Coordinates of C-alpha atoms and ligand atoms in Angstrom, one line a residue:
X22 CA 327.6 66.1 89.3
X23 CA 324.9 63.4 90.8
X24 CA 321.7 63.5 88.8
X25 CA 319.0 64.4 91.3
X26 CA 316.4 65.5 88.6
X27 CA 313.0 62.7 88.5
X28 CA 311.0 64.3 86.0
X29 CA 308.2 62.1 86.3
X30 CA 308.3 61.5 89.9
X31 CA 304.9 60.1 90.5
X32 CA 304.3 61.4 94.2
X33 CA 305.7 65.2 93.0
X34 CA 303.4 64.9 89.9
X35 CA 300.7 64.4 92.8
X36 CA 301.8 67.3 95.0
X37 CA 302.0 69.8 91.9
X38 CA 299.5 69.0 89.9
X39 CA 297.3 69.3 93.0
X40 CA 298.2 72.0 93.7
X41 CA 297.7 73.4 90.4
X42 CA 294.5 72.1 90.0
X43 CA 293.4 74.0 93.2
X44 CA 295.6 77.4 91.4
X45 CA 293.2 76.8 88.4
X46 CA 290.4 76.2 90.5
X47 CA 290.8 79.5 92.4
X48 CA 291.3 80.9 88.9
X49 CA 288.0 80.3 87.3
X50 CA 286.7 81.5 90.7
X51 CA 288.1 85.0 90.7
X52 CA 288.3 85.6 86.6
X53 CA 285.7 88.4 87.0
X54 CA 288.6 90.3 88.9
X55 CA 290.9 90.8 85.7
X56 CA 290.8 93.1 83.2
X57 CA 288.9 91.1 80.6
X58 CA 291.6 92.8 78.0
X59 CA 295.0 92.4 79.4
X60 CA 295.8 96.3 80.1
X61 CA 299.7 95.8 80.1
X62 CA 302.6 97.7 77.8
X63 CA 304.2 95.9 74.6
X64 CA 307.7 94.2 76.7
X65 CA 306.4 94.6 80.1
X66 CA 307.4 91.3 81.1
X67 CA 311.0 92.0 80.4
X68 CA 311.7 94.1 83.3
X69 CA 310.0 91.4 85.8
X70 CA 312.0 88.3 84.7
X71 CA 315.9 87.6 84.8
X72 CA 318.0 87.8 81.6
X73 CA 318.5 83.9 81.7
X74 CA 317.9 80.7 82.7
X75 CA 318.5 80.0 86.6
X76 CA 321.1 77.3 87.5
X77 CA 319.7 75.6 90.2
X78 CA 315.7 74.8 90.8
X79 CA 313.3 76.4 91.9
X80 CA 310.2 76.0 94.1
X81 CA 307.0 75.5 93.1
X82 CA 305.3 77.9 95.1
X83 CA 307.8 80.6 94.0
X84 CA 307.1 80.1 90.2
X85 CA 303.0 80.3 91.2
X86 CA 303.8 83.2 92.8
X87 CA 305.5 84.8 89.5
X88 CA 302.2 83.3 87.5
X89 CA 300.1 85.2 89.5
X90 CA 302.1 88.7 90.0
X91 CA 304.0 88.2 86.5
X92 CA 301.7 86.3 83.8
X93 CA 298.1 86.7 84.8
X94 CA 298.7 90.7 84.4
X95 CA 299.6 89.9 80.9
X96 CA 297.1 87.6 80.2
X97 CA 293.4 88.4 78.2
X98 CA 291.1 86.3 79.9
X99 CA 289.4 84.5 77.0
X100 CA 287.2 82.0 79.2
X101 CA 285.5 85.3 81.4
X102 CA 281.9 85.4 81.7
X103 CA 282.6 89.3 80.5
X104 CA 284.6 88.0 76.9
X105 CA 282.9 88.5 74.2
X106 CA 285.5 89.5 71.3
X107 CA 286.0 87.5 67.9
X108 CA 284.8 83.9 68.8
X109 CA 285.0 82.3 71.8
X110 CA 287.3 79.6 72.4
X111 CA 285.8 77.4 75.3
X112 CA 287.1 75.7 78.3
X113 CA 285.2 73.3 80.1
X114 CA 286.2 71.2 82.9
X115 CA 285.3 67.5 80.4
X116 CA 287.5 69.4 78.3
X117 CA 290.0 70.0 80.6
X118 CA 290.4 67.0 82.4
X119 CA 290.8 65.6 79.1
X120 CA 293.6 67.5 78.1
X121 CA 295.2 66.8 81.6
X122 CA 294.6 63.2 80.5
X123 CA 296.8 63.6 76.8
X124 CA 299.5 65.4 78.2
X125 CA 299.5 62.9 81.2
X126 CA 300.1 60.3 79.0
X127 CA 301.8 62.1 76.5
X128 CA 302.0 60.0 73.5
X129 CA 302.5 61.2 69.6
X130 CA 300.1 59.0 68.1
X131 CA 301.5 59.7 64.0
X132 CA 300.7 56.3 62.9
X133 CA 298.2 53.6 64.5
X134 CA 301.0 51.5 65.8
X135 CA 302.8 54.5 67.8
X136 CA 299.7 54.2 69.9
X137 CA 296.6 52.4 68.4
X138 CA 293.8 53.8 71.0
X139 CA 294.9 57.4 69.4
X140 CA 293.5 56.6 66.6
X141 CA 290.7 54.6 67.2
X142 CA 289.8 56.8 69.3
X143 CA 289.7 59.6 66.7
X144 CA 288.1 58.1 64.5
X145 CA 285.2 56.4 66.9
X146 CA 284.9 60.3 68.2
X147 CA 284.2 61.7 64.8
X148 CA 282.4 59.8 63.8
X149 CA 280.5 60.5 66.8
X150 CA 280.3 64.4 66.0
X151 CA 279.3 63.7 62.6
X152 CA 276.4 61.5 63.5
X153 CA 275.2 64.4 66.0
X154 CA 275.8 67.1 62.9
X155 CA 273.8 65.0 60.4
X156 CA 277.0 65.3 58.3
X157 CA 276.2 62.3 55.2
X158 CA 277.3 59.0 55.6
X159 CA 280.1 59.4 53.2
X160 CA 282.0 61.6 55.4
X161 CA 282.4 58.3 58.2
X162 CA 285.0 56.3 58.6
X163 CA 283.3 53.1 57.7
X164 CA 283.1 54.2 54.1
X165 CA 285.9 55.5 52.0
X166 CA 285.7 59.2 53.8
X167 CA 286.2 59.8 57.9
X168 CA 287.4 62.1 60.4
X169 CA 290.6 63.8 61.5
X170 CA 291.5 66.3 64.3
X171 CA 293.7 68.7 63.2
X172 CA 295.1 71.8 65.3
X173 CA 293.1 74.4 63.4
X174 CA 290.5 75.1 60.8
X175 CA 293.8 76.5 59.0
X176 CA 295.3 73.5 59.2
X177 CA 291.9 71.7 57.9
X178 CA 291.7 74.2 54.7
X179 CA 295.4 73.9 54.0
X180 CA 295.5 69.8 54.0
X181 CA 292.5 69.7 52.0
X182 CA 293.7 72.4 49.6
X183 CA 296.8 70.6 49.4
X184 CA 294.5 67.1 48.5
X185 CA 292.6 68.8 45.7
X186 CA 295.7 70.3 44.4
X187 CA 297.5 67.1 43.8
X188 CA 294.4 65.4 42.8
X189 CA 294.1 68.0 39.7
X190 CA 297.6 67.9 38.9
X191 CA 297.3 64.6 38.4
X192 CA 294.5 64.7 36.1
X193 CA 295.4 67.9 33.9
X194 CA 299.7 67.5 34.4
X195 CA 301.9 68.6 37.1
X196 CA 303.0 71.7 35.3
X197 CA 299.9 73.2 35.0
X198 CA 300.1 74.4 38.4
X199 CA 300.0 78.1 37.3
X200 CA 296.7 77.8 36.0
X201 CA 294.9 76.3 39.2
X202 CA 292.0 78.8 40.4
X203 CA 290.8 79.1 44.2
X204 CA 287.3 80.5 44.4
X205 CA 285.8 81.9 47.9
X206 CA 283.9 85.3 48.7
X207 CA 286.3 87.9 50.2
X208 CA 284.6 87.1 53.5
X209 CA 286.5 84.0 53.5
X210 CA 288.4 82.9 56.5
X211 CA 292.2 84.8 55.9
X212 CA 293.4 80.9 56.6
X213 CA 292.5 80.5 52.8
X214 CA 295.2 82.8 51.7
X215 CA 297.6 81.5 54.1
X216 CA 296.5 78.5 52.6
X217 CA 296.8 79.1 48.8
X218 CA 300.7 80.8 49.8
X219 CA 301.5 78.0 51.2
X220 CA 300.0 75.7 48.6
X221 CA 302.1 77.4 45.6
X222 CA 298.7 78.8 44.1
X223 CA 299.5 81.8 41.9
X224 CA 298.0 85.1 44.0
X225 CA 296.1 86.5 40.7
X226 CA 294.6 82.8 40.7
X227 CA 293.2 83.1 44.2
X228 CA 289.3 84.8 43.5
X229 CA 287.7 86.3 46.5
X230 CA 284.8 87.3 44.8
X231 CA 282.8 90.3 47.1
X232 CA 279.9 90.0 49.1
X233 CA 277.8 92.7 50.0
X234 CA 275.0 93.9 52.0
X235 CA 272.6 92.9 49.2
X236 CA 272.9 89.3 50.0
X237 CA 273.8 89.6 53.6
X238 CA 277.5 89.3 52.9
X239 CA 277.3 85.4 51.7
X240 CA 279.0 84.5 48.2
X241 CA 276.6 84.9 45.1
X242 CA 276.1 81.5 43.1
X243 CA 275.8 83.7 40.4
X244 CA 279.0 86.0 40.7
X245 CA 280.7 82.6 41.0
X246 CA 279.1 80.6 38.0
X247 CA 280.1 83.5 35.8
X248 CA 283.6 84.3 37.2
X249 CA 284.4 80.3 36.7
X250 CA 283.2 80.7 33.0
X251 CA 285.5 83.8 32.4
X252 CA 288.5 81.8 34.1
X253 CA 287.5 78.9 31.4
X254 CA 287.2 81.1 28.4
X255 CA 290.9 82.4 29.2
X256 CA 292.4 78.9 29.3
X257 CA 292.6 78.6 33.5
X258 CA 291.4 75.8 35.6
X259 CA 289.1 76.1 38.3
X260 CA 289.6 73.4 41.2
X261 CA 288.7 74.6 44.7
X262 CA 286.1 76.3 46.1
X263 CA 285.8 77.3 50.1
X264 CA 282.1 78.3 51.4
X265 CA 281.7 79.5 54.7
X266 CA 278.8 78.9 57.0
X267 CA 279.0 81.9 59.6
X268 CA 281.6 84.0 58.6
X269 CA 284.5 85.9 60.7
X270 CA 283.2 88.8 60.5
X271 CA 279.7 88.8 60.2
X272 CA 278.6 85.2 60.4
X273 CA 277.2 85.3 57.0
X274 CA 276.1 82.1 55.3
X275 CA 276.8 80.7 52.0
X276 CA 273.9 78.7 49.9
X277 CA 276.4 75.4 50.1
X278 CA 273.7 74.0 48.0
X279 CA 273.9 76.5 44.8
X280 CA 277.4 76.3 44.9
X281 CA 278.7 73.8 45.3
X282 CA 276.9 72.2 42.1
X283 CA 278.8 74.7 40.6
X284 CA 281.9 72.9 42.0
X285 CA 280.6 69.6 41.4
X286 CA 279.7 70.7 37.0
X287 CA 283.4 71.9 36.8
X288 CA 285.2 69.1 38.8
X289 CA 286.4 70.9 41.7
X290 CA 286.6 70.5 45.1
X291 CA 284.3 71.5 47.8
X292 CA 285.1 72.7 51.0
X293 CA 282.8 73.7 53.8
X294 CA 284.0 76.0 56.5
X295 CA 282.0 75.9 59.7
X296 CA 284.6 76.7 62.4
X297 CA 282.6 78.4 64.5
X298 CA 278.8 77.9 64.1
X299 CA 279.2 73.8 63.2
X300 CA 278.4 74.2 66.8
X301 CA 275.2 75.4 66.4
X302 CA 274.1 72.9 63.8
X303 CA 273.8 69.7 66.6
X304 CA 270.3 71.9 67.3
X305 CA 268.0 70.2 64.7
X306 CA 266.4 73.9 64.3
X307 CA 269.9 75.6 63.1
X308 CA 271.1 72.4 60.9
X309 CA 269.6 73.2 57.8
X310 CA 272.4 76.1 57.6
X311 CA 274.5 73.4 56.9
X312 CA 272.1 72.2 54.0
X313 CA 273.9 71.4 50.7
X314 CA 276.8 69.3 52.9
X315 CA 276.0 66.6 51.1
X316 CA 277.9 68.1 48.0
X317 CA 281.1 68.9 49.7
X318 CA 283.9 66.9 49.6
X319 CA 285.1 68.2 52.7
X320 CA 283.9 70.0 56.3
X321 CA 285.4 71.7 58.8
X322 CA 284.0 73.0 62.1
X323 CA 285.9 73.3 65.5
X324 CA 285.4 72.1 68.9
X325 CA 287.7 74.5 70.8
X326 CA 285.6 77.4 69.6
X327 CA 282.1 76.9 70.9
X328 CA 282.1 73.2 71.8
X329 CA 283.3 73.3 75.4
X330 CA 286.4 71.5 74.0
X331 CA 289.5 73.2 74.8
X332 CA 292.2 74.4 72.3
X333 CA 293.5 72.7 69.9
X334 CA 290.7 70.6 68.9
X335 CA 289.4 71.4 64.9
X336 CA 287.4 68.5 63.4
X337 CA 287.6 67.8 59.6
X338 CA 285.7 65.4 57.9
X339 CA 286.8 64.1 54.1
X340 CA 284.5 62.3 51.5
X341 CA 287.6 60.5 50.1
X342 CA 290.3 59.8 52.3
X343 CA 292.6 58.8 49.6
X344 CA 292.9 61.9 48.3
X345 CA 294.9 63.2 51.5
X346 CA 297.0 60.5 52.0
X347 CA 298.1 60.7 47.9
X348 CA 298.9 64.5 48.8
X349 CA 300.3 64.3 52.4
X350 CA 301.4 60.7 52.6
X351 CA 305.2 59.9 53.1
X352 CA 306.8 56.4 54.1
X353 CA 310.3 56.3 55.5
X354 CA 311.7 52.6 57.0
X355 CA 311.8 53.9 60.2
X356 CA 308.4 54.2 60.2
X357 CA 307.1 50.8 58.7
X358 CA 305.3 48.3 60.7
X359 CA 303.2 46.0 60.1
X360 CA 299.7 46.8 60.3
X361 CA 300.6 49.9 57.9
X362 CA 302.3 48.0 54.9
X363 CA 299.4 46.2 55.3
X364 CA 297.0 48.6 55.1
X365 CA 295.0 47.3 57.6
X366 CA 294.9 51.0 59.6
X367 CA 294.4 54.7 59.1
X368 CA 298.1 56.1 60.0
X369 CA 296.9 59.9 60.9
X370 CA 300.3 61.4 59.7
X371 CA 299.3 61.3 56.4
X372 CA 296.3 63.3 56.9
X373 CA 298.1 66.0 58.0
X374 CA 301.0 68.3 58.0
X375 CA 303.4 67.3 60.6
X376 CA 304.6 63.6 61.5
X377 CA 303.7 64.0 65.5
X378 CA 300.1 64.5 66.5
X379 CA 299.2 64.5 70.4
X380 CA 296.2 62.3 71.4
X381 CA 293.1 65.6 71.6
X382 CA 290.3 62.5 70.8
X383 CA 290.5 62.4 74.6
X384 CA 289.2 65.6 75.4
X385 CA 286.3 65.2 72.5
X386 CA 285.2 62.1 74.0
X387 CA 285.2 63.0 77.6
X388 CA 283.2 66.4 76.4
X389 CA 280.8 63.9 74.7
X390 CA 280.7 61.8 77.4
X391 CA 280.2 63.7 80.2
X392 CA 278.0 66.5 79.1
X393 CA 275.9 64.5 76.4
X394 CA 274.0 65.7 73.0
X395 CA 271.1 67.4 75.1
X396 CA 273.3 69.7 77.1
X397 CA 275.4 70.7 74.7
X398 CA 272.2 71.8 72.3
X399 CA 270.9 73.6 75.4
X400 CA 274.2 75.8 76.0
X401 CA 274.0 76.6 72.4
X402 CA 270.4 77.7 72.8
X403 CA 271.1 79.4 75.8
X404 CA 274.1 81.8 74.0
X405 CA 271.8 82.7 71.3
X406 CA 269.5 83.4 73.3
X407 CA 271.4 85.4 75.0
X408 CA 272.4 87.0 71.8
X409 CA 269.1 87.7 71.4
X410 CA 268.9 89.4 74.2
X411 CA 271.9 91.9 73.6
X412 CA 270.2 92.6 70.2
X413 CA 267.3 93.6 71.7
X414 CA 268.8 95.7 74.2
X415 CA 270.7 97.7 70.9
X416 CA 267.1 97.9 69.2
X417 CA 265.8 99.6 72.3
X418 CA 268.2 102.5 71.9
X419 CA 267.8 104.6 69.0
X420 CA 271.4 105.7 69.3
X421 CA 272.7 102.4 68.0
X422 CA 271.8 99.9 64.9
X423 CA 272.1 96.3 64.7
X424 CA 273.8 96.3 61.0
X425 CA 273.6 93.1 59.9
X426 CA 270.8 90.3 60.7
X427 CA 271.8 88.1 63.8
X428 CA 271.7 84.3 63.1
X429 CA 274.2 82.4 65.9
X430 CA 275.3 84.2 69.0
X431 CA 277.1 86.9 66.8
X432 CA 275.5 90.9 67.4
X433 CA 277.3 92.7 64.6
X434 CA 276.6 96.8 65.8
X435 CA 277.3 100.0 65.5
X436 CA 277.0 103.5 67.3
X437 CA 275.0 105.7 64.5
X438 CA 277.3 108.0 63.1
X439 CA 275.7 111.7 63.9
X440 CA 274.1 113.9 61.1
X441 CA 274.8 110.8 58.6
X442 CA 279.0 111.7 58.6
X443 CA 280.1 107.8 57.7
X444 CA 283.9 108.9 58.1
X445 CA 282.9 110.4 61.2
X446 CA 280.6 107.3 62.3
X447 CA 283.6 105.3 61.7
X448 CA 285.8 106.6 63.8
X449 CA 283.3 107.4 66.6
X450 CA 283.1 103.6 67.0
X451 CA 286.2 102.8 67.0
X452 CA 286.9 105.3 70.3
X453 CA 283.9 103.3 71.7
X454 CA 285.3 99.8 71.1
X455 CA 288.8 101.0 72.7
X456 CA 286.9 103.0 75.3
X457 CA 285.1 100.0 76.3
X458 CA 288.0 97.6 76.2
X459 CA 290.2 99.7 78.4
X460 CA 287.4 99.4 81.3
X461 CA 288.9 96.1 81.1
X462 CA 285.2 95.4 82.4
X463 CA 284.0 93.8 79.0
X464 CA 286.2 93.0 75.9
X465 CA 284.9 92.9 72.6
X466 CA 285.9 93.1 68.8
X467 CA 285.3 94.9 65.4
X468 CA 285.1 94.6 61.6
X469 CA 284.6 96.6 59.1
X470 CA 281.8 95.7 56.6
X471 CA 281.2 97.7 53.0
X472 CA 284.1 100.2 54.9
X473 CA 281.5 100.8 57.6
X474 CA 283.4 100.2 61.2
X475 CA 281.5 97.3 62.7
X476 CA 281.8 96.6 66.7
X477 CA 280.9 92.8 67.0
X478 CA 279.2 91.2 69.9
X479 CA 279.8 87.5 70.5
X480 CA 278.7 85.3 73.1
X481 CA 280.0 82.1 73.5
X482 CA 282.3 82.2 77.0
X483 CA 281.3 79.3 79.0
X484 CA 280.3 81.2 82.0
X485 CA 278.5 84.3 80.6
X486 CA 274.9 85.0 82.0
X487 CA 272.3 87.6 81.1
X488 CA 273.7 89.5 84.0
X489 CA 276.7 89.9 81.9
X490 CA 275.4 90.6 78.7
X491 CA 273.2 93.7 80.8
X492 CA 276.5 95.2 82.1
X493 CA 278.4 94.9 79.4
X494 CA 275.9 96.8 77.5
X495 CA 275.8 99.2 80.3
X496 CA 279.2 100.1 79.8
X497 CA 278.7 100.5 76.5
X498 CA 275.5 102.7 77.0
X499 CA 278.0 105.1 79.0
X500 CA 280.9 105.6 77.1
X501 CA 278.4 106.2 74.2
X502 CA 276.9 108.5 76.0
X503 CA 280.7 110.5 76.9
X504 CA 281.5 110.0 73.4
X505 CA 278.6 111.7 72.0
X506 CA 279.0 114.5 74.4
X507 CA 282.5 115.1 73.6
X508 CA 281.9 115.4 69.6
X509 CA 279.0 118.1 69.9
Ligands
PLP18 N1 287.3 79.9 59.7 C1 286.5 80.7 60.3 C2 285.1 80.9 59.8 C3 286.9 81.4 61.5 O1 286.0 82.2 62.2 C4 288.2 81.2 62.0 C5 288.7 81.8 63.2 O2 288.0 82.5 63.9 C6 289.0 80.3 61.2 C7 288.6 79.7 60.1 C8 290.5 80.1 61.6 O3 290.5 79.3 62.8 P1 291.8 78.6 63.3 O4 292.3 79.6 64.4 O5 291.3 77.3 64.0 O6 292.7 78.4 62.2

């Protein structure tokens, strides 16, 4: 049969991606008309799409159709003004464009050669982001540290795990790998788990030491100082240790300082999680949570959370680049070039798990470029303010508590539970969260925090507004209000 297929047909790129710039368009216009929370039934899309592949094409408009009657039913619409479950994970039209602008050209940029703006670009851009978050000199590229995008803040705290694993090994013998010890609190990203797994750390070896109320849920320099010495005195060796600054669940913040001089007095490696409120710390007045940086050998934050930079974009920074490329680095002849065996470039696949890597500098940069330092601080400023503003609402009703103290754009709740019956409290909040959620008016999360049931609050969508903080606590007002009725 004649091939008629033109994949890259420039004029039907032009007719298709215009028109699905204008489906997108129309999108973000009518987004407050979904269910925030997709309302659909485990498999429902199997009964609305054929059994296989069809044989001959189809048209365009047909397949938008399907998105719209099909997929957006089935979708949870993580960029409405009314989301405000786990963390956000922005979209903006810099970042956008951007992306439109990597896929367009469509490169894997795994070593400098395969497409040298990729990673010049990368590393010009974070250095950019680490100028704006004050992160210390040692962290740029022009030193022996710099900057890598990987796809998530998993991927960051595996690679770097992964580093300091191989940099110990290599000091104290490869076979001592059963007696590597990961420290963290058990607030600690779950990535860290995955991580160690992944990593070969033994599970017993992987200490989430708890944090409690008493110190707002961040990791005790203390608790950690003296675990490390017990681990010592029974012949194991401490190498990592992940702080967080604003935690999953509660946004808690760890005294990087404290710690990690602990790190530093028993040779182990530092990292610093910031995936979601990095963001914040471009304000001058919130970057003193990230005080104590200086210490860590390696920090994390990402930009498709709260940085108007659309997934995947999750910026690591390392003190000593060497240290990933010994761990991850690989060098097969169909790879060699020139500028690499001369060591003249950074070649991004060994920072990193997988060989191909797509170019997501562009999306930073145009994010930088078009919106500037100032306007990001101000949305920042502008969600915790609004923040604010929910946790004053809460404070204003004496039904509910704010449970632990806000410091980003996180509001961590709960309903009060009624004549002090925790077990009942518990469950009486989550009916509210799932009441609330299948309004499909407002979406938000939970947690559970010293095994209280915790409904969390967090703005961060890029087009919420006080009117949408006021409804959604409206809606919450009222199914309070039913709920309470229906347990007298
Ligand atoms: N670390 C923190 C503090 C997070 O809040 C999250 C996700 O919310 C992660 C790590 C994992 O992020 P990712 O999905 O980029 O792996």
């Amino acid at each position: 049969m004649e091939n008629r297929l033109k994949p890259m047909d420039a004029e039907q790129l032009r007719e298709y991606g215009h028109k699905m710039v204008d489906f997108i368009a129309d999108y973000y216009k009518t987004i407050e008309n979904f269910p925030v929370l997709s309302q659909v039934e485990p498999g429902y899309l199997r009964n609305l799409l054929p059994d296989s592949a069809p044989n001959q094409p189809d048209s365009f408009q047909h397949v938008l159709d399907d998105i719209q009657a099909k997929i957006l039913p089935g979708v949870t619409h993580w960029q409405s003004p009314n989301y405000f479950a786990y963390y956000p994970s922005n979209s903006s039209v810099a970042g956008f464009v951007g992306e439109m602008l990597s896929a367009g050209l469509n490169i894997v940029g795994f070593s400098w050669i395969a497409s040298p703006a990729a990673t010049e670009l990368e590393m010009i851009v974070l250095d950019w982001l680490a100028k704006m978050l004050k992160l210390p000199e040692d962290f740029l590229s022009a030193g022996q540290g710099g900057g890598v995008i990987q796809g998530t803040a998993s991927e960051a705290v595996l690679v770097v795990l992964l580093a300091a694993r191989d940099k110990v090994l290599r000091r104290v013998g490869k076979d001592a790998l059963e007696k590597l010890v990961v420290y963290a609190s058990d607030q600690t990203h779950s990535s860290l788990q995955k991580a160690c797994q992944i990593a070969g750390i033994h599970p017993e070896n992987c200490r989430l030491l708890k944090a409690t109320s008493s110190t707002n849920y961040a990791l005790s320099p203390e608790f950690l100082s003296e675990t490390i010495s017990q681990d010592l005195t029974i012949g194991l060796i401490p190498f990592f240790l992940c702080a967080t600054v604003g935690t999953t669940s509660s946004t808690a913040v760890d005294p990087l300082l404290s710690l990690g001089k602990i790190a530093k007095s028993n040779g182990m490696w530092f990292h610093v999680d910031a995936a979601y409120a990095g963001s914040a710390c471009v304000c001058p007045e919130f970057r003193h949570y990230m005080d104590g940086v200086e210490v860590a050998d390696s920090f994390n934050m990402n930009a498709h959370k709260w940085f108007l930079t659309n997934f995947d974009c999750s910026a690591l920074w390392v003190k000593d680049r060497s240290a990933l490329v010994q761990a991850l680095s690989t060098n097969p002849e169909y790879l060699k070039n020139k500028a690499s065996q001369a060591n003249m470039v950074v070649d991004y696949k060994d920072w990193q798990v997988p060989l191909g890597r797509r170019f997501r500098s562009l999306k930073l940069w145009m994010v930088l470029r078009l919106y500037g330092l100032e306007n990001l601080q101000c949305y920042i400023r502008n969600h915790i303010k609004l923040a604010k503003h929910f946790e004053n609402l809460i404070a204003q009703d004496p039904r509910f508590e704010v449970v632990t103290p806000r410091i980003f754009s996180l509001v961590c709740f709960r309903l009060l539970p009624v004549r002090n019956n925790e077990s009942h409290g518990n469950k009486l909040n989550h009916q509210l969260l799932d009441a609330v959620n299948s309004t499909g008016s407002a979406f938000i999360s939970h947690t559970v925090l010293s095994g209280k049931y915790i409904l969390r609050f967090a703005v961060g969508a890029p087009l919420t507004e006080e009117k949408h903080v006021n409804a959604a606590w409206k809606v919450l007002q009222d199914k309070a209000t039913s709920l309470l009725a229906e347990s007298l």
